[in-house]
N, CA and C atoms as an extended XYZ file, in Angstrom:
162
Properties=species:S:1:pos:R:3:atomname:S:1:resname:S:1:resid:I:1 pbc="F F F"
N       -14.212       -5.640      -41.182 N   UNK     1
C       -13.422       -4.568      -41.773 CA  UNK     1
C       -12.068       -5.127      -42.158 C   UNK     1
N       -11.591       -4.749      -43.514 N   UNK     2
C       -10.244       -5.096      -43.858 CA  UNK     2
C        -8.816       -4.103      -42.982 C   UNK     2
N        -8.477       -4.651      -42.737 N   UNK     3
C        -6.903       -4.002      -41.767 CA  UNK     3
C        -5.841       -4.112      -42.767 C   UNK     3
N        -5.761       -4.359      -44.254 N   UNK     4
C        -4.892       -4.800      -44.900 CA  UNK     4
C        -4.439       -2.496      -45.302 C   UNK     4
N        -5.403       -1.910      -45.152 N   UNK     5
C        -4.676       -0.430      -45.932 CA  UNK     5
C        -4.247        0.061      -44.518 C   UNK     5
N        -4.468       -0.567      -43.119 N   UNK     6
C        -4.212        0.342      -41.991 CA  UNK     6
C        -3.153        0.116      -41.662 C   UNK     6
N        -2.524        0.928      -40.706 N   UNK     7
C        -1.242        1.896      -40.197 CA  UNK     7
C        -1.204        0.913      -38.942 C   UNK     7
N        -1.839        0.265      -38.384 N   UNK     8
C        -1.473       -0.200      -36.870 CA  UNK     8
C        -2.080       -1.722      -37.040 C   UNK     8
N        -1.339       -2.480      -36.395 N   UNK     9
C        -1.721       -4.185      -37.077 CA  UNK     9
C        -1.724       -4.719      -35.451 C   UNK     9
N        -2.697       -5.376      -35.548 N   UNK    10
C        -2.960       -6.291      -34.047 CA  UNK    10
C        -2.610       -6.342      -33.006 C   UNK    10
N        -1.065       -6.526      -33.794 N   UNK    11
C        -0.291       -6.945      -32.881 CA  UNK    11
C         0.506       -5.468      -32.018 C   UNK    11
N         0.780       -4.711      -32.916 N   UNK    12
C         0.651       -3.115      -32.674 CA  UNK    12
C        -0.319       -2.942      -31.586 C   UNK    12
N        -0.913       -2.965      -31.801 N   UNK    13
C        -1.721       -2.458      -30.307 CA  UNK    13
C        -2.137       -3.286      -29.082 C   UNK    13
N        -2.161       -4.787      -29.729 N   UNK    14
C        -1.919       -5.637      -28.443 CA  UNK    14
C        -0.922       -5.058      -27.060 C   UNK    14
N         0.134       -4.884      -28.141 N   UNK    15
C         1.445       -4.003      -27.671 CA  UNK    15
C         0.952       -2.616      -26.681 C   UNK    15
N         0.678       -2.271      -27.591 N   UNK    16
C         0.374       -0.628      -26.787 CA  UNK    16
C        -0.366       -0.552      -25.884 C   UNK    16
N        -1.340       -1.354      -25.821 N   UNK    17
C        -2.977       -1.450      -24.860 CA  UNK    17
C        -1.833       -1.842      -23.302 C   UNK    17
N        -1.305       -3.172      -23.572 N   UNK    18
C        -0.396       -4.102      -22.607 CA  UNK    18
C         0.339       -2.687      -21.931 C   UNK    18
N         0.982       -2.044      -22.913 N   UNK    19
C         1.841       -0.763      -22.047 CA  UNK    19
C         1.439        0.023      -20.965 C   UNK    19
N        -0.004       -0.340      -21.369 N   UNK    20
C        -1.093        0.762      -20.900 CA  UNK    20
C        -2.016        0.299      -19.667 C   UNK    20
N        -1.737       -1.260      -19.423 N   UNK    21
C        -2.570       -1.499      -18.399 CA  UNK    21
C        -3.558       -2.723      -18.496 C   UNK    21
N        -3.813       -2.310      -20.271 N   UNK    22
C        -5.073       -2.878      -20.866 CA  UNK    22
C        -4.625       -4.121      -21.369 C   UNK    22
N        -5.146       -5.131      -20.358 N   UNK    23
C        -5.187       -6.870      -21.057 CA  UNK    23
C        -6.498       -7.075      -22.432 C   UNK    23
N        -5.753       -7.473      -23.624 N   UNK    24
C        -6.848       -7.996      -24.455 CA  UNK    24
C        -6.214       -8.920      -25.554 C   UNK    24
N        -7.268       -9.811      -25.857 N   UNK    25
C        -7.087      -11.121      -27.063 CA  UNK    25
C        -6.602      -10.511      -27.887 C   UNK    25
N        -6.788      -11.025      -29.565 N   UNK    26
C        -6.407      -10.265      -30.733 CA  UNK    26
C        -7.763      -10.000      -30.942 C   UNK    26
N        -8.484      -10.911      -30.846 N   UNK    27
C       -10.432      -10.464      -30.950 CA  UNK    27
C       -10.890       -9.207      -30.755 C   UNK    27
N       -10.629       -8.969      -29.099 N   UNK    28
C       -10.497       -7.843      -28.768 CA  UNK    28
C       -10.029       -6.761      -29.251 C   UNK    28
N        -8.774       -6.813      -29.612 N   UNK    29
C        -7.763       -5.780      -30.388 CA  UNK    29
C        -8.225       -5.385      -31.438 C   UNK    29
N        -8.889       -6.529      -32.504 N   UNK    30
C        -9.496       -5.930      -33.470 CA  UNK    30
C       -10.871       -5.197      -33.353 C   UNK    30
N       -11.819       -5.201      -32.416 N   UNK    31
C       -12.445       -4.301      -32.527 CA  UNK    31
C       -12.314       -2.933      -31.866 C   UNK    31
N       -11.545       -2.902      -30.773 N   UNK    32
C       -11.105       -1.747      -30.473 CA  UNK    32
C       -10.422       -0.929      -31.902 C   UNK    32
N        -9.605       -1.856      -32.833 N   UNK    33
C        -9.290       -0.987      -34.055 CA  UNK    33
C        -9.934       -0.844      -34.919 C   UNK    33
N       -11.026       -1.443      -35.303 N   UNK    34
C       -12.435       -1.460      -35.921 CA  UNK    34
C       -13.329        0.058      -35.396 C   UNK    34
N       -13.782       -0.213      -34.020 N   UNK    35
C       -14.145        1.371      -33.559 CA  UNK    35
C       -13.258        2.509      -33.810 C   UNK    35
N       -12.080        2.886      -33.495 N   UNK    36
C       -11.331        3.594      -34.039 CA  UNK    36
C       -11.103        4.204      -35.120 C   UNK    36
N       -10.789        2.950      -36.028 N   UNK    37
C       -11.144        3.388      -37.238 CA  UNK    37
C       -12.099        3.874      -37.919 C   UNK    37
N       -13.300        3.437      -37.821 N   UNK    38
C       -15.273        4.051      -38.118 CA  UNK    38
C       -14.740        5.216      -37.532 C   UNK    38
N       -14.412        5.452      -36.183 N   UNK    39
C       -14.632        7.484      -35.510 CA  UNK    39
C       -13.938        7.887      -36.284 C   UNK    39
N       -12.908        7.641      -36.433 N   UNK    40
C       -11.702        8.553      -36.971 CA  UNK    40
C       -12.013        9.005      -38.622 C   UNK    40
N       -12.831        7.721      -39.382 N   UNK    41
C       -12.821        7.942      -40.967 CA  UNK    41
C       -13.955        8.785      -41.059 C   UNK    41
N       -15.530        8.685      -39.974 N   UNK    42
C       -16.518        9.186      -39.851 CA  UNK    42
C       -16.177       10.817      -39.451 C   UNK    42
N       -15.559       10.896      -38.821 N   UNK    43
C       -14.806       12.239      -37.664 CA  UNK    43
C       -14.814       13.665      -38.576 C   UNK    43
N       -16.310       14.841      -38.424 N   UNK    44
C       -16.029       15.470      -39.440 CA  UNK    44
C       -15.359       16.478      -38.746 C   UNK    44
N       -14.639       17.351      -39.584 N   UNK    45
C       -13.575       18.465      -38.780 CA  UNK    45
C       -14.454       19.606      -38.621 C   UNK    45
N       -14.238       20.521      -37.936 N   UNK    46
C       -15.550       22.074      -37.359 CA  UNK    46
C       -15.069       22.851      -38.210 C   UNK    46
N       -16.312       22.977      -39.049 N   UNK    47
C       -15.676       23.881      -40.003 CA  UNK    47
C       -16.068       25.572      -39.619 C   UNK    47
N       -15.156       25.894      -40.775 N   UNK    48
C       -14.936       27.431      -40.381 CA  UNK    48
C       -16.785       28.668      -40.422 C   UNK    48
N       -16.657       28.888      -39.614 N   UNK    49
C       -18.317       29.613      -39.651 CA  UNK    49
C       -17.925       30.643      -40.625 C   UNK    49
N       -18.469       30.920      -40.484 N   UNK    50
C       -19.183       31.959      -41.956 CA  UNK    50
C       -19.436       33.319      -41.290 C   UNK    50
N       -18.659       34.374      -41.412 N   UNK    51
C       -19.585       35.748      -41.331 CA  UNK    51
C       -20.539       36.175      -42.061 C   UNK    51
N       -21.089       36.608      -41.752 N   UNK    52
C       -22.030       37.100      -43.074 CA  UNK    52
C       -21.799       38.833      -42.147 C   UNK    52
N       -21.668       39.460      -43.457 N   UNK    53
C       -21.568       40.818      -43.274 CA  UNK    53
C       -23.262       41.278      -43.254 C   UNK    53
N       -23.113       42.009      -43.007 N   UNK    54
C       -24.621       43.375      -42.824 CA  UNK    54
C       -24.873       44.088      -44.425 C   UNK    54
């Protein structure tokens, strides 16, 4: 996956994970932002139901 249109870069979350507890490579980092990214672009929103009147 290209990271060149995304909002959070490697090193960004190397960062954040570290804040958090979470030891990982950049290897690592990138697929944790790889999964992320697939849920989030895949991620459909609940849409509004429908009444149907009588």
């Amino acid at each position: 996956m290209n990271f060149i249109d995304k909002n959070v870069s490697v090193e960004q979350a190397i960062i954040l994970l570290t804040k958090n507890g979470i030891q990982v490579n950049e290897k690592e980092a990138k697929i944790i932002l790889e999964l992320l990214y697939s849920v989030s672009k895949n991620y459909d929103k609940p849409k509004e139901k429908k009444i149907l009147e009588p």
